[in-house]
mmCIF file of C-alpha atoms and ligand atoms in Angstrom:
data_model
loop_
_atom_site.group_PDB
_atom_site.id
_atom_site.type_symbol
_atom_site.label_atom_id
_atom_site.label_comp_id
_atom_site.label_asym_id
_atom_site.label_seq_id
_atom_site.Cartn_x
_atom_site.Cartn_y
_atom_site.Cartn_z
ATOM 1 C CA MET A 1209 -15.556 24.304 10.420
ATOM 2 C CA LEU A 1210 -13.111 22.435 8.251
ATOM 3 C CA PHE A 1211 -11.164 25.453 7.630
ATOM 4 C CA ASP A 1212 -9.734 26.261 11.111
ATOM 5 C CA ALA A 1213 -8.899 22.449 11.705
ATOM 6 C CA PHE A 1214 -5.985 22.707 9.399
ATOM 7 C CA ASP A 1215 -3.137 24.668 8.385
ATOM 8 C CA VAL A 1216 -2.077 22.340 5.425
ATOM 9 C CA PHE A 1217 -4.831 21.564 2.505
ATOM 10 C CA LEU A 1218 -4.049 19.153 0.016
ATOM 11 C CA PHE A 1219 -5.947 18.233 -3.411
ATOM 12 C CA ASP A 1220 -6.869 16.105 -5.921
ATOM 13 C CA LEU A 1221 -7.777 18.181 -8.849
ATOM 14 C CA ASP A 1222 -9.615 15.828 -11.157
ATOM 15 C CA GLY A 1223 -12.867 15.694 -9.415
ATOM 16 C CA VAL A 1224 -11.997 18.078 -6.831
ATOM 17 C CA ILE A 1225 -11.070 21.348 -8.732
ATOM 18 C CA TYR A 1226 -11.714 20.541 -11.721
ATOM 19 C CA VAL A 1227 -13.802 18.066 -14.330
ATOM 20 C CA GLY A 1228 -12.994 18.994 -17.584
ATOM 21 C CA PRO A 1229 -12.591 22.294 -18.286
ATOM 22 C CA LYS A 1230 -14.908 23.413 -15.980
ATOM 23 C CA ALA A 1231 -14.190 24.400 -12.119
ATOM 24 C CA LEU A 1232 -16.173 22.753 -9.735
ATOM 25 C CA PRO A 1233 -18.811 24.335 -7.423
ATOM 26 C CA GLY A 1234 -17.004 26.554 -4.705
ATOM 27 C CA ALA A 1235 -13.187 25.356 -5.595
ATOM 28 C CA VAL A 1236 -12.670 29.078 -6.655
ATOM 29 C CA GLU A 1237 -14.026 30.741 -4.354
ATOM 30 C CA ALA A 1238 -12.209 28.017 -1.690
ATOM 31 C CA LEU A 1239 -8.970 28.434 -2.813
ATOM 32 C CA GLU A 1240 -9.181 32.117 -2.806
ATOM 33 C CA ARG A 1241 -10.315 32.610 0.979
ATOM 34 C CA LEU A 1242 -7.926 29.372 2.094
ATOM 35 C CA ARG A 1243 -4.798 31.553 0.469
ATOM 36 C CA SER A 1244 -5.738 35.161 2.360
ATOM 37 C CA GLY A 1245 -6.847 33.298 5.212
ATOM 38 C CA GLY A 1246 -2.642 32.656 5.459
ATOM 39 C CA LYS A 1247 -3.427 28.501 4.826
ATOM 40 C CA THR A 1248 -0.821 26.216 2.465
ATOM 41 C CA THR A 1249 -1.997 24.871 -0.628
ATOM 42 C CA ARG A 1250 -0.856 21.841 -2.007
ATOM 43 C CA PHE A 1251 -2.282 19.520 -5.502
ATOM 44 C CA LEU A 1252 -1.502 16.235 -6.107
ATOM 45 C CA THR A 1253 -2.161 14.925 -9.631
ATOM 46 C CA ASN A 1254 -1.729 11.252 -10.771
ATOM 47 C CA ASN A 1255 -1.739 12.292 -14.277
ATOM 48 C CA PRO A 1256 1.636 11.899 -15.927
ATOM 49 C CA CYS A 1257 1.249 13.681 -19.120
ATOM 50 C CA MET A 1258 0.764 17.129 -17.633
ATOM 51 C CA THR A 1259 4.317 19.010 -16.657
ATOM 52 C CA ARG A 1260 3.816 20.814 -13.306
ATOM 53 C CA GLU A 1261 4.101 24.481 -15.148
ATOM 54 C CA GLN A 1262 1.134 23.135 -17.288
ATOM 55 C CA THR A 1263 -1.426 22.493 -14.136
ATOM 56 C CA ALA A 1264 -0.143 25.567 -12.574
ATOM 57 C CA ALA A 1265 -1.495 27.325 -15.827
ATOM 58 C CA ARG A 1266 -4.607 24.809 -16.007
ATOM 59 C CA LEU A 1267 -5.303 26.545 -12.181
ATOM 60 C CA ASN A 1268 -4.804 29.740 -12.917
ATOM 61 C CA ARG A 1269 -7.153 29.945 -16.151
ATOM 62 C CA LEU A 1270 -9.779 28.678 -14.105
ATOM 63 C CA GLY A 1271 -9.046 31.512 -11.800
ATOM 64 C CA ILE A 1272 -6.923 29.878 -8.980
ATOM 65 C CA GLU A 1273 -3.742 31.200 -7.819
ATOM 66 C CA ALA A 1274 -1.323 28.312 -8.160
ATOM 67 C CA ALA A 1275 2.457 28.534 -8.627
ATOM 68 C CA LYS A 1276 4.097 25.491 -10.524
ATOM 69 C CA ASP A 1277 5.904 24.730 -6.051
ATOM 70 C CA ASP A 1278 2.649 24.206 -5.370
ATOM 71 C CA VAL A 1279 1.810 20.923 -7.639
ATOM 72 C CA ILE A 1280 2.918 17.889 -6.923
ATOM 73 C CA SER A 1281 2.311 15.990 -9.962
ATOM 74 C CA SER A 1282 3.243 12.630 -10.629
ATOM 75 C CA GLY A 1283 5.816 13.065 -13.490
ATOM 76 C CA TRP A 1284 7.394 15.581 -11.799
ATOM 77 C CA ALA A 1285 7.724 13.418 -8.296
ATOM 78 C CA THR A 1286 8.432 10.192 -10.520
ATOM 79 C CA ALA A 1287 11.624 11.688 -11.987
ATOM 80 C CA SER A 1288 12.367 13.488 -8.564
ATOM 81 C CA CYS A 1289 12.238 9.804 -7.288
ATOM 82 C CA LEU A 1290 14.399 8.986 -9.696
ATOM 83 C CA ARG A 1291 16.973 10.841 -8.649
ATOM 84 C CA GLU A 1292 17.189 9.868 -5.535
ATOM 85 C CA ARG A 1293 17.054 6.350 -6.419
ATOM 86 C CA GLN A 1294 20.326 7.402 -8.341
ATOM 87 C CA ALA A 1295 18.804 6.316 -12.035
ATOM 88 C CA GLY A 1296 20.859 8.718 -13.818
ATOM 89 C CA SER A 1297 19.386 6.926 -17.892
ATOM 90 C CA VAL A 1298 15.922 6.253 -17.865
ATOM 91 C CA TYR A 1299 13.792 4.555 -20.595
ATOM 92 C CA VAL A 1300 10.412 6.319 -20.749
ATOM 93 C CA LEU A 1301 7.112 5.020 -21.272
ATOM 94 C CA GLY A 1302 5.328 8.215 -21.652
ATOM 95 C CA ASP A 1303 4.742 11.161 -23.588
ATOM 96 C CA GLU A 1304 7.013 14.273 -23.805
ATOM 97 C CA HIS A 1305 5.564 15.439 -20.661
ATOM 98 C CA LEU A 1306 7.321 12.979 -18.751
ATOM 99 C CA GLU A 1307 10.425 12.889 -20.670
ATOM 100 C CA ARG A 1308 10.446 16.772 -20.023
ATOM 101 C CA GLU A 1309 10.316 16.470 -16.314
ATOM 102 C CA CYS A 1310 13.176 13.269 -16.340
ATOM 103 C CA ARG A 1311 15.127 15.682 -18.283
ATOM 104 C CA GLU A 1312 14.609 18.999 -16.312
ATOM 105 C CA ALA A 1313 15.630 15.938 -13.156
ATOM 106 C CA GLY A 1314 19.118 15.851 -14.606
ATOM 107 C CA LEU A 1315 18.545 12.692 -15.857
ATOM 108 C CA ASP A 1316 19.143 10.806 -19.725
ATOM 109 C CA ILE A 1317 16.682 10.070 -21.466
ATOM 110 C CA VAL A 1318 18.028 6.947 -23.525
ATOM 111 C CA ASP A 1319 17.100 3.890 -25.876
ATOM 112 C CA VAL A 1320 15.389 0.814 -23.708
ATOM 113 C CA ASN A 1321 18.458 -1.065 -24.009
ATOM 114 C CA ASP A 1322 20.880 1.428 -22.056
ATOM 115 C CA ALA A 1323 18.310 2.445 -19.531
ATOM 116 C CA GLU A 1324 19.182 1.647 -15.482
ATOM 117 C CA ALA A 1325 15.390 2.637 -15.032
ATOM 118 C CA VAL A 1326 12.153 1.968 -16.673
ATOM 119 C CA VAL A 1327 9.486 4.856 -15.966
ATOM 120 C CA VAL A 1328 5.866 3.997 -17.361
ATOM 121 C CA GLY A 1329 3.785 6.770 -17.694
ATOM 122 C CA TRP A 1330 0.987 7.271 -20.422
ATOM 123 C CA SER A 1331 1.350 7.793 -24.361
ATOM 124 C CA ASP A 1332 -1.611 7.255 -26.458
ATOM 125 C CA ASP A 1333 0.807 6.446 -29.138
ATOM 126 C CA LEU A 1334 2.462 3.556 -27.083
ATOM 127 C CA THR A 1335 2.603 0.576 -28.720
ATOM 128 C CA LEU A 1336 2.913 -3.740 -27.499
ATOM 129 C CA ARG A 1337 6.426 -3.661 -29.021
ATOM 130 C CA ASP A 1338 7.434 -0.606 -26.464
ATOM 131 C CA ILE A 1339 5.772 -2.304 -23.739
ATOM 132 C CA GLN A 1340 7.711 -5.835 -24.629
ATOM 133 C CA SER A 1341 10.983 -4.001 -24.906
ATOM 134 C CA ALA A 1342 10.341 -2.682 -21.024
ATOM 135 C CA VAL A 1343 9.550 -5.663 -20.646
ATOM 136 C CA THR A 1344 12.468 -7.273 -21.600
ATOM 137 C CA ARG A 1345 15.113 -4.528 -19.892
ATOM 138 C CA ILE A 1346 12.970 -4.596 -16.170
ATOM 139 C CA ALA A 1347 13.771 -8.799 -16.818
ATOM 140 C CA ASN A 1348 16.645 -8.327 -17.260
ATOM 141 C CA GLY A 1349 17.991 -5.937 -14.138
ATOM 142 C CA ALA A 1350 16.791 -2.296 -14.984
ATOM 143 C CA GLN A 1351 14.516 -0.588 -12.115
ATOM 144 C CA PHE A 1352 10.846 -0.503 -12.608
ATOM 145 C CA VAL A 1353 9.302 2.934 -11.836
ATOM 146 C CA ALA A 1354 5.779 4.153 -12.304
ATOM 147 C CA THR A 1355 3.617 7.434 -12.013
ATOM 148 C CA ASN A 1356 0.809 5.671 -10.529
ATOM 149 C CA ALA A 1357 -1.140 2.914 -10.883
ATOM 150 C CA ASP A 1358 -5.003 3.734 -11.861
ATOM 151 C CA TRP A 1359 -5.850 0.856 -14.067
ATOM 152 C CA SER A 1360 -9.287 3.336 -15.929
ATOM 153 C CA PHE A 1361 -10.773 7.110 -15.825
ATOM 154 C CA PRO A 1362 -13.975 7.957 -16.876
ATOM 155 C CA GLY A 1363 -13.895 8.671 -20.166
ATOM 156 C CA PRO A 1364 -16.838 10.218 -22.990
ATOM 157 C CA ASP A 1365 -18.007 6.171 -24.137
ATOM 158 C CA GLY A 1366 -17.159 4.497 -20.764
ATOM 159 C CA PRO A 1367 -13.616 3.645 -19.362
ATOM 160 C CA MET A 1368 -10.543 5.031 -21.055
ATOM 161 C CA MET A 1369 -7.301 2.407 -19.738
ATOM 162 C CA ALA A 1370 -5.153 3.825 -17.901
ATOM 163 C CA VAL A 1371 -1.358 3.572 -16.371
ATOM 164 C CA GLY A 1372 -1.724 0.476 -14.284
ATOM 165 C CA THR A 1373 -3.153 -1.595 -17.104
ATOM 166 C CA VAL A 1374 0.272 -1.240 -18.650
ATOM 167 C CA VAL A 1375 2.183 -1.520 -15.560
ATOM 168 C CA GLU A 1376 0.031 -4.750 -14.909
ATOM 169 C CA ALA A 1377 0.941 -5.953 -18.215
ATOM 170 C CA ILE A 1378 4.656 -4.906 -17.331
ATOM 171 C CA LYS A 1379 4.402 -6.725 -14.202
ATOM 172 C CA MET A 1380 2.744 -9.960 -14.960
ATOM 173 C CA ALA A 1381 5.349 -10.665 -18.262
ATOM 174 C CA SER A 1382 8.729 -9.799 -16.164
ATOM 175 C CA GLY A 1383 7.867 -11.126 -12.849
ATOM 176 C CA LYS A 1384 8.728 -7.970 -11.353
ATOM 177 C CA THR A 1385 7.138 -5.509 -8.829
ATOM 178 C CA PRO A 1386 7.151 -1.727 -9.776
ATOM 179 C CA TYR A 1387 8.365 1.172 -6.714
ATOM 180 C CA ILE A 1388 4.319 3.063 -7.909
ATOM 181 C CA VAL A 1389 5.330 7.112 -7.382
ATOM 182 C CA GLY A 1390 1.469 8.053 -7.418
ATOM 183 C CA LYS A 1391 -1.091 8.262 -4.395
ATOM 184 C CA PRO A 1392 -2.285 5.951 -2.782
ATOM 185 C CA TYR A 1393 1.613 5.138 -2.272
ATOM 186 C CA PRO A 1394 3.804 7.653 0.244
ATOM 187 C CA TYR A 1395 5.897 9.200 -2.036
ATOM 188 C CA MET A 1396 4.010 12.473 -3.436
ATOM 189 C CA PHE A 1397 2.606 13.076 0.357
ATOM 190 C CA GLN A 1398 5.892 13.265 1.792
ATOM 191 C CA LYS A 1399 6.701 15.899 -1.148
ATOM 192 C CA ALA A 1400 3.585 17.679 -0.331
ATOM 193 C CA LEU A 1401 3.615 17.735 3.523
ATOM 194 C CA HIS A 1402 8.100 17.680 3.775
ATOM 195 C CA GLN A 1403 8.032 21.508 5.126
ATOM 196 C CA ALA A 1404 4.512 21.010 7.418
ATOM 197 C CA GLU A 1405 5.643 20.926 10.652
ATOM 198 C CA ASP A 1406 2.386 19.327 11.788
ATOM 199 C CA TRP A 1407 0.694 16.231 10.222
ATOM 200 C CA SER A 1408 -2.411 16.639 12.383
ATOM 201 C CA ARG A 1409 -3.059 20.531 10.936
ATOM 202 C CA ALA A 1410 -2.711 18.376 6.951
ATOM 203 C CA VAL A 1411 -6.011 17.330 5.690
ATOM 204 C CA MET A 1412 -6.491 15.673 1.944
ATOM 205 C CA PHE A 1413 -9.473 16.164 -0.160
ATOM 206 C CA GLY A 1414 -10.170 13.454 -3.341
ATOM 207 C CA ASP A 1415 -13.280 12.252 -4.782
ATOM 208 C CA THR A 1416 -11.179 8.402 -4.931
ATOM 209 C CA PRO A 1417 -11.062 6.225 -1.992
ATOM 210 C CA GLU A 1418 -8.775 3.713 -3.321
ATOM 211 C CA THR A 1419 -5.806 6.253 -4.237
ATOM 212 C CA ASP A 1420 -6.859 10.242 -2.571
ATOM 213 C CA ILE A 1421 -8.264 8.334 0.849
ATOM 214 C CA VAL A 1422 -6.242 5.773 1.287
ATOM 215 C CA GLY A 1423 -2.816 7.438 0.277
ATOM 216 C CA ALA A 1424 -3.821 9.764 3.311
ATOM 217 C CA HIS A 1425 -4.593 7.579 6.133
ATOM 218 C CA ARG A 1426 -1.286 5.657 5.120
ATOM 219 C CA MET A 1427 0.186 8.798 6.340
ATOM 220 C CA GLY A 1428 -1.693 8.918 8.834
ATOM 221 C CA ILE A 1429 -3.350 12.229 8.075
ATOM 222 C CA SER A 1430 -7.513 13.354 7.308
ATOM 223 C CA ALA A 1431 -8.895 12.676 4.289
ATOM 224 C CA VAL A 1432 -12.512 14.028 3.418
ATOM 225 C CA LEU A 1433 -14.185 12.414 0.441
ATOM 226 C CA ILE A 1434 -15.634 14.554 -2.080
ATOM 227 C CA SER A 1435 -18.967 13.463 -3.848
ATOM 228 C CA SER A 1436 -22.140 14.265 -4.482
ATOM 229 C CA GLY A 1437 -23.636 11.241 -5.161
ATOM 230 C CA PRO A 1438 -24.711 8.293 -2.832
ATOM 231 C CA TYR A 1439 -22.561 6.831 -0.448
ATOM 232 C CA THR A 1440 -21.913 3.390 -0.698
ATOM 233 C CA GLY A 1441 -19.111 3.219 2.324
ATOM 234 C CA TYR A 1442 -16.996 0.761 3.844
ATOM 235 C CA SER A 1443 -17.887 -0.594 6.623
ATOM 236 C CA SER A 1444 -15.125 -2.208 8.463
ATOM 237 C CA ALA A 1445 -14.366 1.265 11.285
ATOM 238 C CA ARG A 1446 -10.462 0.844 10.127
ATOM 239 C CA ASP A 1447 -11.158 0.550 6.593
ATOM 240 C CA TYR A 1448 -7.843 2.895 4.815
ATOM 241 C CA ARG A 1449 -10.759 3.382 2.589
ATOM 242 C CA LYS A 1450 -12.923 5.230 5.262
ATOM 243 C CA PRO A 1451 -13.442 9.444 4.759
ATOM 244 C CA ASP A 1452 -13.193 11.550 7.445
ATOM 245 C CA ALA A 1453 -15.832 13.242 6.354
ATOM 246 C CA ILE A 1454 -17.561 13.842 2.710
ATOM 247 C CA LEU A 1455 -19.125 16.846 1.329
ATOM 248 C CA PRO A 1456 -20.239 17.686 -2.100
ATOM 249 C CA ASP A 1457 -18.008 20.182 -2.854
ATOM 250 C CA LEU A 1458 -15.384 22.576 -1.267
ATOM 251 C CA ARG A 1459 -17.983 25.307 -0.637
ATOM 252 C CA SER A 1460 -18.355 23.096 2.948
ATOM 253 C CA LEU A 1461 -15.116 24.175 4.248
ATOM 254 C CA TRP A 1462 -16.273 26.866 6.321
ATOM 255 C CA ASP A 1463 -19.834 24.824 7.441
ATOM 256 C CA GLU A 1464 -20.358 25.008 11.261
ATOM 257 C CA GLY A 1465 -20.851 22.146 12.885
ATOM 258 C CA LEU A 1466 -20.095 19.863 9.660
ATOM 259 C CA ARG A 1467 -19.134 16.035 11.449
ATOM 260 C CA LEU A 1468 -14.925 15.636 10.848
ATOM 261 C CA GLU A 1469 -14.414 12.098 12.910
ATOM 262 C CA ARG A 1470 -10.692 12.518 13.516
ATOM 263 C CA TRP A 1471 -8.548 8.939 11.578
ATOM 264 C CA VAL A 1472 -6.462 6.985 14.069
ATOM 265 C CA PRO A 1473 -3.909 5.482 12.325
ATOM 266 C CA PRO A 1474 -4.836 1.203 12.958
ATOM 267 C CA ALA A 1475 -1.149 -0.600 14.206
ATOM 268 C CA PHE A 1476 -1.308 -2.482 10.515
ATOM 269 C CA PRO A 1477 -0.253 -1.571 7.358
ATOM 270 C CA TRP A 1478 -3.238 -0.867 4.960
ATOM 271 C CA PRO A 1479 -3.185 -4.658 3.058
ATOM 272 C CA ASP A 1480 -3.471 -5.493 -0.543
ATOM 273 C CA GLU A 1481 -4.917 -8.661 0.159
ATOM 274 C CA ILE A 1482 -6.367 -11.080 2.428
ATOM 275 C CA LYS A 1483 -5.092 -14.983 2.536
ATOM 276 C CA PRO A 1484 -5.873 -18.423 4.088
ATOM 277 C CA GLY A 1485 -3.187 -19.298 6.325
ATOM 278 C CA VAL A 1486 -2.409 -22.285 8.374
ATOM 279 C CA ALA A 1487 -0.161 -22.939 11.307
ATOM 280 C CA GLY A 1488 0.455 -26.281 13.912
ATOM 281 C CA ILE A 1489 1.669 -26.830 16.808
ATOM 282 C CA VAL A 1490 3.510 -29.374 17.703
ATOM 283 C CA MET A 1491 5.379 -31.128 20.747
ATOM 284 C CA ASP A 1492 7.393 -34.170 21.257
ATOM 285 C CA GLU A 1493 7.784 -36.201 24.075
ATOM 286 C CA ARG A 1494 9.141 -33.666 26.523
ATOM 287 C CA GLY A 1495 6.209 -31.287 25.616
ATOM 288 C CA ARG A 1496 8.607 -29.131 24.260
ATOM 289 C CA VAL A 1497 7.549 -26.657 21.434
ATOM 290 C CA LEU A 1498 8.571 -27.185 17.366
ATOM 291 C CA LEU A 1499 10.033 -24.073 16.566
ATOM 292 C CA MET A 1500 11.481 -22.356 13.591
ATOM 293 C CA LYS A 1501 13.054 -19.583 12.928
ATOM 294 C CA ARG A 1502 11.524 -17.895 9.596
ATOM 295 C CA ALA A 1503 14.758 -16.768 6.975
ATOM 296 C CA ASP A 1504 12.063 -13.502 5.737
ATOM 297 C CA ASN A 1505 12.573 -11.451 9.511
ATOM 298 C CA GLY A 1506 14.750 -13.865 11.130
ATOM 299 C CA CYS A 1507 12.136 -14.556 13.782
ATOM 300 C CA TRP A 1508 11.188 -17.623 16.039
ATOM 301 C CA GLY A 1509 7.565 -18.878 15.184
ATOM 302 C CA ILE A 1510 5.889 -22.174 14.762
ATOM 303 C CA PRO A 1511 5.199 -23.359 11.164
ATOM 304 C CA SER A 1512 2.804 -22.019 9.219
ATOM 305 C CA GLY A 1513 2.160 -21.236 5.704
ATOM 306 C CA HIS A 1514 -1.056 -20.450 3.510
ATOM 307 C CA VAL A 1515 -3.457 -22.387 1.849
ATOM 308 C CA GLU A 1516 -3.001 -23.338 -1.736
ATOM 309 C CA ARG A 1517 -5.468 -23.528 -4.863
ATOM 310 C CA GLY A 1518 -7.501 -27.141 -4.026
ATOM 311 C CA GLU A 1519 -6.719 -27.760 -0.708
ATOM 312 C CA SER A 1520 -8.160 -28.168 2.705
ATOM 313 C CA VAL A 1521 -6.898 -26.268 5.896
ATOM 314 C CA GLU A 1522 -6.156 -29.575 7.367
ATOM 315 C CA GLU A 1523 -4.488 -30.328 4.307
ATOM 316 C CA ALA A 1524 -2.337 -27.095 4.110
ATOM 317 C CA ILE A 1525 -0.731 -27.709 7.290
ATOM 318 C CA VAL A 1526 -0.084 -31.270 7.465
ATOM 319 C CA ARG A 1527 1.890 -30.303 3.847
ATOM 320 C CA GLU A 1528 3.341 -27.193 5.514
ATOM 321 C CA ILE A 1529 5.398 -29.003 8.402
ATOM 322 C CA ARG A 1530 6.380 -31.575 5.848
ATOM 323 C CA GLU A 1531 7.708 -29.260 3.974
ATOM 324 C CA GLU A 1532 9.855 -26.886 5.930
ATOM 325 C CA THR A 1533 10.610 -29.692 9.129
ATOM 326 C CA GLY A 1534 10.394 -33.423 7.187
ATOM 327 C CA LEU A 1535 7.978 -34.868 9.628
ATOM 328 C CA GLN A 1536 4.774 -36.432 8.959
ATOM 329 C CA VAL A 1537 1.932 -34.970 11.311
ATOM 330 C CA GLU A 1538 -1.533 -35.438 12.051
ATOM 331 C CA VAL A 1539 -3.925 -32.639 12.891
ATOM 332 C CA LYS A 1540 -5.691 -33.097 16.533
ATOM 333 C CA ARG A 1541 -7.740 -30.405 17.251
ATOM 334 C CA LEU A 1542 -8.389 -27.001 15.977
ATOM 335 C CA VAL A 1543 -6.828 -24.190 18.059
ATOM 336 C CA GLY A 1544 -8.107 -21.150 17.137
ATOM 337 C CA LEU A 1545 -8.573 -19.028 14.203
ATOM 338 C CA TYR A 1546 -6.858 -15.704 13.639
ATOM 339 C CA SER A 1547 -7.551 -12.674 12.111
ATOM 340 C CA ASP A 1548 -6.647 -9.706 13.933
ATOM 341 C CA PRO A 1549 -5.122 -7.693 11.338
ATOM 342 C CA GLU A 1550 -2.478 -6.210 13.541
ATOM 343 C CA SER A 1551 -0.695 -9.325 13.823
ATOM 344 C CA GLN A 1552 -1.979 -10.993 10.598
ATOM 345 C CA VAL A 1553 -0.881 -8.430 8.418
ATOM 346 C CA PHE A 1554 2.528 -8.935 6.688
ATOM 347 C CA THR A 1555 4.411 -6.853 4.684
ATOM 348 C CA TYR A 1556 6.769 -8.665 2.707
ATOM 349 C CA PRO A 1557 10.678 -7.400 0.903
ATOM 350 C CA ASP A 1558 8.494 -6.031 -2.204
ATOM 351 C CA GLY A 1559 6.237 -3.874 -0.080
ATOM 352 C CA ALA A 1560 2.963 -5.676 -0.868
ATOM 353 C CA ALA A 1561 1.356 -6.245 2.396
ATOM 354 C CA THR A 1562 -1.646 -9.747 2.803
ATOM 355 C CA GLN A 1563 -3.445 -10.185 6.049
ATOM 356 C CA PHE A 1564 -3.982 -13.616 7.219
ATOM 357 C CA VAL A 1565 -6.988 -15.406 8.214
ATOM 358 C CA THR A 1566 -5.051 -18.342 10.062
ATOM 359 C CA ALA A 1567 -6.493 -21.551 11.102
ATOM 360 C CA CYS A 1568 -4.237 -22.915 14.263
ATOM 361 C CA PHE A 1569 -4.075 -26.449 14.701
ATOM 362 C CA ARG A 1570 -2.555 -29.227 17.158
ATOM 363 C CA CYS A 1571 -0.623 -31.760 15.452
ATOM 364 C CA GLU A 1572 0.683 -34.606 16.837
ATOM 365 C CA THR A 1573 3.974 -36.438 14.881
ATOM 366 C CA VAL A 1574 3.453 -39.832 13.243
ATOM 367 C CA GLY A 1575 6.340 -39.941 11.116
ATOM 368 C CA GLY A 1576 9.457 -38.895 9.242
ATOM 369 C CA ALA A 1577 12.456 -37.284 11.075
ATOM 370 C CA LEU A 1578 13.183 -33.580 11.729
ATOM 371 C CA VAL A 1579 15.064 -31.762 9.116
ATOM 372 C CA ARG A 1580 17.882 -29.401 10.676
ATOM 373 C CA THR A 1581 19.606 -27.310 8.386
ATOM 374 C CA GLY A 1582 22.851 -25.277 8.965
ATOM 375 C CA ASP A 1583 25.626 -26.726 11.026
ATOM 376 C CA GLU A 1584 25.990 -23.994 13.718
ATOM 377 C CA THR A 1585 22.461 -22.638 14.226
ATOM 378 C CA LEU A 1586 19.729 -24.729 13.846
ATOM 379 C CA ASP A 1587 16.717 -23.244 12.477
ATOM 380 C CA VAL A 1588 14.652 -25.720 13.228
ATOM 381 C CA ASN A 1589 14.040 -27.929 17.122
ATOM 382 C CA TYR A 1590 11.925 -28.195 19.812
ATOM 383 C CA PHE A 1591 11.761 -25.670 22.957
ATOM 384 C CA GLU A 1592 10.254 -25.594 26.418
ATOM 385 C CA ALA A 1593 6.969 -23.618 25.906
ATOM 386 C CA ASP A 1594 8.387 -21.007 28.834
ATOM 387 C CA ARG A 1595 11.921 -20.559 27.583
ATOM 388 C CA LEU A 1596 10.796 -19.024 24.231
ATOM 389 C CA PRO A 1597 13.532 -18.293 22.029
ATOM 390 C CA GLU A 1598 13.999 -14.587 21.289
ATOM 391 C CA PRO A 1599 12.599 -13.052 18.897
ATOM 392 C CA MET A 1600 9.497 -14.589 18.566
ATOM 393 C CA LEU A 1601 6.516 -13.451 15.925
ATOM 394 C CA ALA A 1602 4.600 -11.762 18.525
ATOM 395 C CA MET A 1603 1.611 -13.553 17.996
ATOM 396 C CA HIS A 1604 2.932 -17.089 18.347
ATOM 397 C CA PRO A 1605 3.460 -17.444 22.472
ATOM 398 C CA ARG A 1606 -0.434 -16.599 22.768
ATOM 399 C CA TRP A 1607 -1.228 -19.484 20.319
ATOM 400 C CA ILE A 1608 0.796 -21.793 22.143
ATOM 401 C CA ALA A 1609 -0.527 -21.070 25.648
ATOM 402 C CA ASP A 1610 -4.105 -21.517 24.136
ATOM 403 C CA ALA A 1611 -2.783 -24.926 22.526
ATOM 404 C CA LEU A 1612 -1.950 -25.447 26.315
ATOM 405 C CA ALA A 1613 -4.953 -24.663 27.521
ATOM 406 C CA GLU A 1614 -7.096 -27.696 27.498
ATOM 407 C CA GLU A 1615 -10.538 -26.030 27.794
ATOM 408 C CA SER A 1616 -9.626 -24.301 24.611
ATOM 409 C CA LEU A 1617 -11.271 -25.662 21.440
ATOM 410 C CA CYS A 1618 -11.460 -23.037 19.154
ATOM 411 C CA ILE A 1619 -10.880 -19.299 19.682
ATOM 412 C CA PHE A 1620 -11.753 -17.003 17.589
ATOM 413 C CA ARG A 1621 -10.107 -13.210 17.771
HETATM 414 MG MG1 MG B 1301 -9.980 13.098 -8.672
#
């Protein structure tokens, strides 16, 4: 039973412990049994409009024993995160509860023009003028921190806008990427788990795969979906949204024989998107391979890039090689189509992760001249295929070997 399998129990609130004013079936009894059984319980909520005290009080009213330190709310976590990021003065795009958490963390609440950081939460009174002033300040250098990125939540008459819609508006207008504190990002989980000695004995219960389950799996801990409806599921075995078990409610914590699939973290970060990519293997007359040093990570690799809209993969690799090296090439054949996320998920400095499905071509030079930038360190050059420079992008030696194997026509992996 799950009760025996774990020592640290993390819970989402809405949809797991309660819905509206009512506790969900078995929640009160389950929390009582966990507590009396010596288990650690923590509550993680993305809602920035309630302080930790208010959340603990709400749980207490339902008959659940909880102190403010048991609650990890996105408002409190955001204030604590801002202090760690050394933002002393903040402009709060949110309500008085988020302001209070910020003040209690020792931050000064200031006018937008004086702010070192803009904090995005939620208030029903937000105006487009407020959002515009945040855009201007962030575009001019203030930190951009958001309590969470949830787009909507269910309301009585349909979906209700949530913090993520404001975050997205600011992001689109300012061109800046936010630091997001709430689930599925790691900060709240780190706060919840910082005293836990053995994370393999920690489990998260949530009703939202995109936040609760992904967030737990990003931390490498088990995740259980609370859902009584039909489960449509995720078919890929390594999908971070796939729960390790599904329970209708917390009464099932004591079910004997409940099957829990232990989450084995894949060797790649959960990608935000998938993009088509291209790569080209170009050789000189001595059979040496054209490599370039990537500016973002200092690794050598074959020329590569992604497919622009309205472009074929063939046009894309010819363009990429021309732009990056000055050479005009023709595509001779497809070497392979590579999609293994273990080598094809790239994380960029802003934290976004993209999985590429890359068509790799053997190309032949038909014109142009090699551009060599940098005086002392050449960052575009030809190298012997059996003496490749270090560091190399991990998968490229394999692709080069595939290109050199004459029998290889098209390899899928
Ligand atoms: Mg929920």
